[in-house]
Coordinates of C-alpha atoms in Angstrom, one line a residue:
M224 CA -29.0 -53.8 -0.6
S225 CA -31.1 -50.6 -0.8
M226 CA -33.6 -49.0 -3.3
I227 CA -33.3 -45.4 -4.3
A228 CA -36.1 -43.7 -6.3
G229 CA -35.5 -41.2 -9.1
T230 CA -35.6 -40.4 -12.7
Y231 CA -33.3 -41.7 -15.3
Y232 CA -31.9 -40.0 -18.4
D233 CA -30.4 -42.0 -21.4
G234 CA -28.0 -39.1 -22.3
E235 CA -29.4 -39.2 -25.9
S236 CA -32.5 -37.6 -25.7
S237 CA -34.8 -35.4 -23.2
A238 CA -36.8 -38.4 -22.2
Q239 CA -37.2 -38.9 -18.7
T240 CA -37.9 -42.4 -17.0
L241 CA -38.9 -43.0 -13.5
A242 CA -36.7 -45.4 -12.1
T243 CA -35.0 -47.1 -9.1
M244 CA -31.6 -47.7 -8.4
R245 CA -30.4 -50.6 -6.3
T246 CA -27.3 -50.7 -4.6
G247 CA -25.6 -53.9 -3.6
A248 CA -23.2 -54.8 -0.7
D249 CA -20.1 -55.2 -3.3
G250 CA -20.8 -51.7 -4.4
S251 CA -22.5 -52.7 -7.6
L252 CA -25.8 -50.9 -8.8
Q253 CA -28.7 -51.6 -10.9
L254 CA -31.0 -49.0 -12.5
L255 CA -34.7 -50.6 -13.1
A256 CA -37.7 -48.7 -14.9
V257 CA -40.7 -48.9 -12.9
D258 CA -41.9 -51.2 -15.5
S259 CA -39.1 -53.4 -14.3
R260 CA -36.9 -52.8 -17.5
H261 CA -33.3 -53.2 -17.0
L262 CA -31.7 -49.6 -17.7
G263 CA -28.2 -50.0 -16.7
Q264 CA -25.8 -51.6 -14.3
C265 CA -22.2 -51.0 -13.3
S266 CA -20.1 -50.4 -10.1
L267 CA -19.6 -47.3 -7.6
A268 CA -16.0 -46.6 -8.9
E269 CA -17.4 -46.2 -12.4
V270 CA -19.9 -43.4 -11.7
T271 CA -19.5 -39.9 -10.3
V272 CA -21.7 -38.5 -7.8
S273 CA -22.8 -34.9 -7.5
P274 CA -21.8 -33.2 -4.2
R275 CA -24.6 -32.6 -1.5
I276 CA -25.9 -29.0 -1.7
G277 CA -28.6 -28.4 0.8
N278 CA -31.6 -30.3 -0.4
T279 CA -31.0 -29.9 -4.2
P280 CA -31.4 -33.0 -6.3
R281 CA -28.1 -35.2 -6.4
Y282 CA -26.8 -36.7 -10.0
I283 CA -25.1 -39.9 -10.6
D284 CA -23.3 -39.8 -13.7
L285 CA -23.0 -43.2 -15.4
P286 CA -20.1 -44.3 -17.5
D287 CA -22.3 -44.8 -20.8
G288 CA -23.3 -41.3 -20.8
G289 CA -26.6 -41.8 -18.7
R290 CA -27.8 -40.1 -15.6
F291 CA -29.6 -40.9 -12.5
E292 CA -31.4 -37.9 -10.9
T293 CA -32.8 -38.3 -7.0
T294 CA -33.8 -36.2 -4.4
D295 CA -33.2 -38.6 -1.7
N296 CA -30.0 -37.3 -0.4
D297 CA -30.0 -39.0 2.9
A298 CA -30.1 -42.2 1.0
I299 CA -27.1 -41.4 -1.2
D300 CA -25.3 -40.1 1.7
Q301 CA -25.5 -43.6 3.5
W302 CA -24.6 -45.4 0.5
L303 CA -21.4 -43.3 -0.3
A304 CA -20.4 -43.6 3.7
A305 CA -20.7 -47.3 3.5
F306 CA -17.9 -47.6 1.2
G307 CA -15.9 -44.6 2.8
R308 CA -17.0 -42.0 0.0
D309 CA -18.2 -38.2 0.4
S310 CA -17.1 -37.5 4.0
G311 CA -16.1 -34.1 3.3
N312 CA -19.5 -33.4 1.3
R313 CA -21.3 -34.6 4.5
F314 CA -19.6 -32.4 6.9
L315 CA -20.1 -29.3 4.6
N316 CA -23.7 -30.2 4.2
F317 CA -23.7 -30.3 8.2
L318 CA -22.6 -27.0 8.6
E319 CA -24.6 -25.1 5.9
S320 CA -27.8 -27.0 7.3
H321 CA -27.2 -25.1 10.8
T322 CA -27.9 -21.4 11.2
K323 CA -25.1 -20.6 13.5
F324 CA -22.6 -22.2 11.2
V325 CA -23.9 -20.1 8.2
L326 CA -23.9 -16.7 10.2
A327 CA -20.4 -17.6 11.6
S328 CA -19.3 -18.0 8.0
V329 CA -21.0 -14.8 7.0
I330 CA -19.0 -12.9 9.8
L331 CA -15.9 -14.7 8.8
V332 CA -16.2 -13.9 5.1
A333 CA -16.8 -10.1 6.4
L334 CA -14.0 -9.8 8.4
F335 CA -11.6 -11.5 5.9
C336 CA -12.9 -8.8 3.0
W337 CA -12.2 -6.1 5.8
W338 CA -8.8 -7.5 6.5
M339 CA -8.0 -7.8 2.8
V340 CA -9.2 -4.1 1.9
S341 CA -7.3 -2.7 5.4
Y342 CA -4.4 -4.3 5.3
G343 CA -3.9 -7.4 2.7
I344 CA -4.2 -5.3 -0.3
P345 CA -2.0 -2.5 1.0
G346 CA 0.5 -5.0 2.1
A347 CA 0.9 -6.8 -1.1
S348 CA 0.8 -3.5 -3.1
K349 CA 3.8 -2.4 -1.0
V350 CA 5.5 -5.5 -1.6
V351 CA 5.0 -5.2 -5.4
A352 CA 5.7 -1.7 -5.7
Y353 CA 9.3 -2.4 -4.2
Q354 CA 10.0 -5.3 -6.5
L355 CA 9.3 -2.9 -9.6
P356 CA 12.5 -2.5 -11.3
A357 CA 14.0 1.0 -12.4
T358 CA 12.8 0.2 -15.9
V359 CA 9.4 0.5 -15.0
L360 CA 9.7 3.2 -12.6
D361 CA 11.5 5.1 -15.7
H362 CA 8.7 4.2 -18.1
S363 CA 5.7 4.9 -16.0
S364 CA 7.2 8.5 -15.2
E365 CA 8.0 9.4 -18.6
T366 CA 4.7 8.2 -20.1
T367 CA 3.0 10.4 -17.1
L368 CA 5.0 13.4 -17.7
A369 CA 4.5 13.6 -21.4
L370 CA 0.6 13.0 -21.0
L371 CA 0.7 16.0 -18.4
D372 CA 2.7 18.1 -20.6
R373 CA 0.4 17.5 -23.5
S374 CA -3.1 18.1 -21.7
L375 CA -2.7 20.2 -18.4
L376 CA 0.9 21.4 -18.1
S377 CA 2.9 23.9 -20.4
E378 CA 6.4 25.6 -20.1
S379 CA 7.1 27.7 -17.4
K380 CA 6.5 31.4 -17.3
L381 CA 8.6 32.3 -14.7
S382 CA 11.8 34.4 -16.0
D383 CA 14.9 32.5 -16.7
V384 CA 16.5 34.1 -13.8
R385 CA 13.8 33.1 -11.5
Q386 CA 13.8 29.4 -12.9
Q387 CA 18.0 29.6 -12.4
Q388 CA 17.3 30.7 -8.7
L389 CA 15.0 28.0 -7.8
H390 CA 17.1 25.2 -9.7
D391 CA 20.0 26.4 -7.4
L392 CA 17.6 26.5 -4.4
F393 CA 16.6 22.8 -4.9
A394 CA 20.0 21.3 -6.1
P395 CA 21.6 21.1 -2.8
Y396 CA 18.5 19.4 -1.0
L397 CA 18.0 16.5 -3.4
P398 CA 19.2 13.4 -2.0
S399 CA 22.2 12.1 -4.4
D400 CA 23.0 8.8 -2.3
S401 CA 19.9 7.4 -3.4
E402 CA 18.4 4.6 -5.7
Y403 CA 16.2 7.7 -7.3
T404 CA 17.6 10.2 -9.8
F405 CA 16.2 13.4 -8.3
R406 CA 15.3 16.2 -10.6
V407 CA 13.0 19.5 -10.4
L408 CA 11.1 20.5 -13.3
L409 CA 9.1 23.9 -13.5
R410 CA 5.6 24.0 -15.3
D411 CA 2.7 26.4 -15.6
G412 CA 0.0 24.7 -14.2
G413 CA -2.8 26.3 -16.0
E414 CA -5.9 25.1 -14.8
I415 CA -4.5 22.7 -12.1
G416 CA -3.0 25.9 -10.5
A417 CA -0.9 25.7 -7.4
N418 CA 0.4 22.1 -7.3
A419 CA 3.4 20.0 -6.6
F420 CA 3.8 16.5 -7.5
A421 CA 6.2 13.6 -7.5
L422 CA 6.8 10.9 -10.2
P423 CA 7.9 7.5 -9.3
D424 CA 11.5 7.9 -10.8
G425 CA 12.1 10.8 -8.3
T426 CA 11.3 13.7 -10.9
L427 CA 9.6 16.1 -9.0
V428 CA 7.4 19.0 -10.7
F429 CA 6.7 22.5 -9.2
T430 CA 4.0 24.6 -11.1
D431 CA 4.4 28.5 -11.2
Q432 CA 1.4 29.1 -9.3
M433 CA 2.9 26.9 -6.4
V434 CA 5.9 29.2 -6.5
E435 CA 3.8 32.3 -6.2
L436 CA 1.7 31.0 -3.5
V437 CA 4.4 30.9 -0.9
D438 CA 6.2 33.8 0.7
S439 CA 9.6 32.5 0.7
D440 CA 11.7 29.9 -1.0
E441 CA 12.2 28.3 2.2
E442 CA 8.4 27.4 2.4
L443 CA 9.1 25.5 -1.0
L444 CA 11.7 23.5 0.5
A445 CA 8.9 22.2 2.8
V446 CA 6.8 21.2 -0.1
L447 CA 10.2 19.5 -1.7
G448 CA 10.8 17.3 1.4
H449 CA 6.9 16.0 1.3
E450 CA 7.3 15.3 -2.3
I451 CA 10.4 13.4 -1.8
G452 CA 8.8 11.5 0.7
H453 CA 6.0 10.2 -1.7
V454 CA 8.8 9.0 -4.1
V455 CA 10.8 7.0 -1.2
E456 CA 7.5 5.5 0.0
R457 CA 6.6 4.6 -3.6
H458 CA 3.1 6.2 -3.0
S459 CA 2.1 6.6 -6.3
L460 CA 2.7 3.3 -7.3
R461 CA 1.3 1.7 -4.2
Q462 CA -2.0 3.5 -4.9
T463 CA -2.2 2.4 -8.4
L464 CA -1.6 -0.9 -7.3
Q465 CA -4.2 -0.9 -4.9
G466 CA -6.8 -0.1 -7.6
S467 CA -5.6 -3.5 -9.5
T468 CA -6.3 -6.2 -7.0
V469 CA -5.8 -8.7 -9.6
A470 CA -2.7 -7.6 -10.9
V471 CA -1.1 -7.4 -7.6
I472 CA -2.0 -10.9 -7.0
A473 CA -0.6 -11.9 -10.7
V474 CA 2.6 -10.1 -9.7
L475 CA 2.9 -12.0 -6.4
V476 CA 2.1 -15.3 -8.2
V477 CA 3.9 -15.1 -11.4
G478 CA 7.0 -12.9 -9.8
D479 CA 7.7 -11.0 -12.9
A480 CA 7.0 -7.5 -11.8
S481 CA 8.4 -6.0 -14.9
A482 CA 5.8 -7.3 -17.0
F483 CA 3.0 -5.1 -15.7
G484 CA 4.0 -1.7 -16.8
D485 CA 0.6 -1.1 -18.3
L486 CA -0.9 -0.9 -15.0
F487 CA 0.1 2.7 -14.2
A488 CA -2.0 4.0 -17.0
A489 CA -3.9 5.5 -14.2
L490 CA -1.1 7.2 -12.6
P491 CA -1.6 10.7 -14.0
T492 CA -5.0 10.9 -12.3
Y493 CA -3.7 9.8 -9.1
I494 CA -0.5 12.3 -9.0
I495 CA -2.6 15.4 -10.4
S496 CA -5.6 14.7 -8.0
S497 CA -3.0 14.1 -5.2
A498 CA -5.4 11.1 -4.6
Y499 CA -3.1 9.4 -1.8
S500 CA -4.8 8.0 1.2
R501 CA -4.4 9.6 4.7
D502 CA -1.7 7.1 5.9
F503 CA 0.1 8.2 2.6
E504 CA -0.2 11.8 3.3
R505 CA 0.9 11.4 7.0
D506 CA 4.1 9.4 5.9
A507 CA 4.8 12.0 3.5
D508 CA 4.4 14.9 6.1
S509 CA 6.5 13.0 8.5
Y510 CA 9.4 12.4 6.1
A511 CA 8.9 16.3 5.5
F512 CA 9.4 17.2 9.0
E513 CA 12.6 15.0 9.4
F514 CA 13.9 16.4 6.0
L515 CA 13.6 19.9 7.2
K516 CA 15.1 19.0 10.8
A517 CA 17.9 17.3 9.1
N518 CA 18.6 20.6 7.1
D519 CA 18.5 22.7 10.0
L520 CA 15.2 24.1 8.7
P521 CA 12.0 24.3 11.1
P522 CA 9.0 21.9 10.5
T523 CA 6.9 25.1 11.2
L524 CA 7.6 26.2 7.4
F525 CA 5.2 23.1 6.5
A526 CA 2.6 24.5 8.6
D527 CA 3.2 28.1 6.9
V528 CA 2.5 26.6 3.6
M529 CA -0.6 24.6 5.1
R530 CA -2.1 28.1 6.5
K531 CA -1.4 29.7 3.1
M532 CA -3.3 26.9 1.4
M533 CA -6.3 27.2 3.8
A534 CA -6.4 30.9 3.2
K535 CA -6.4 30.5 -0.7
H536 CA -9.3 27.9 -0.1
Q537 CA -11.2 30.0 2.0
A538 CA -10.7 33.0 -0.3
L539 CA -12.0 30.9 -3.3
L540 CA -14.7 29.7 -1.3
S541 CA -15.8 33.4 -0.2
E542 CA -16.1 34.3 -3.8
G543 CA -19.0 32.1 -4.3
I544 CA -17.6 29.1 -5.9
E545 CA -18.7 25.8 -4.4
E546 CA -16.5 23.2 -3.0
D547 CA -17.1 20.8 -5.6
E548 CA -16.4 23.2 -8.4
L549 CA -12.9 24.6 -7.2
P550 CA -11.0 22.0 -9.7
S551 CA -12.9 22.8 -12.5
Q552 CA -14.2 26.3 -12.3
D553 CA -11.6 28.4 -11.1
P554 CA -8.2 28.7 -13.1
N555 CA -6.4 29.3 -9.9
S556 CA -7.8 26.5 -8.2
D557 CA -5.3 24.3 -6.1
S558 CA -5.9 20.6 -6.4
W559 CA -2.7 19.9 -3.9
L560 CA -4.4 22.5 -1.7
D561 CA -7.9 21.0 -1.9
Y562 CA -6.7 17.2 -1.0
L563 CA -4.3 18.4 1.7
S564 CA -7.0 20.5 3.4
S565 CA -9.1 17.3 4.1
H566 CA -6.7 14.3 4.1
P567 CA -5.9 14.7 7.0
P568 CA -7.4 17.9 8.0
S569 CA -5.2 20.9 7.7
E570 CA -5.5 21.8 11.5
E571 CA -4.1 18.4 12.6
R572 CA -1.3 18.6 10.0
I573 CA -0.6 22.0 11.0
R574 CA -0.3 20.8 14.6
Q575 CA 1.8 17.9 13.9
A576 CA 4.1 20.4 12.2
E577 CA 4.4 22.5 15.1
Q578 CA 5.0 19.7 17.4
A579 CA 7.9 18.3 15.2
Q580 CA 10.2 21.0 16.3

């Protein structure tokens, strides 16, 4: 028999009673007040013992609603161990009581968080993005385009002849043997300026300002290949999903991807700002190089477009416009330009295009 000192609560009031818990070899326990009053009796099987957390008090919840509290953690551990109870908690307490194990745990948690951000979440987002049915792609694209048409874009101001020329230019290069229905739309970019972006369902939007920025229609085909790459790799969906970690996990667990169409409310922001990761941009660049070569066009067309973007960017800066003011201050500012000039650096991308011959 052992005796463990502590405090007794009857579960009906806030009164505290200094007490002793006596444990028997048969697993029984008795609670006695310091004045020897009998407070209760039961067996180990009838009580709930709180796990050990450092040196914080332990609680033994009794079947009648009462509670016994004690700081004699070692005595409680010995009592439980005598009946084969609580070995797991003793192991955890051993780990948390040793600094080297605590530090190792912190390092492991930090490494796990890094892995999740760098590989886990992007990998899960890719899996989910490719599980999404066509209805979700169509709905998110229609909603995004409608929102952009109401807020930032307007009807193209190019002449009807020029618009038809561009549609005739793009038509032979749009993939026809694909799960996507590719089409090109022309819009006046207004404040967003020279831009081109891709919607998840295969809709590709070119602004008038992008058309006017280049010197040849062939350069527009380099931009076309880049945007097709974003569609094929589902970059816009994956970028959105990476910002919705909980939703990604829910899709993976529940398995019903069609129920998460509302996740893409942020899609217009990603598309207009071209807020793709560097890896996504490199993937789209690589697709554009292969696209151009497959159509007997030199990848240097992409480098030519990048040079024009850099020149336009520098021209705006030379006018005294601050770097962070370009999108909002100048109506000809070029969000596609701004992003591509720094993610990854334009010089690197130009060099890759020239090496892709």
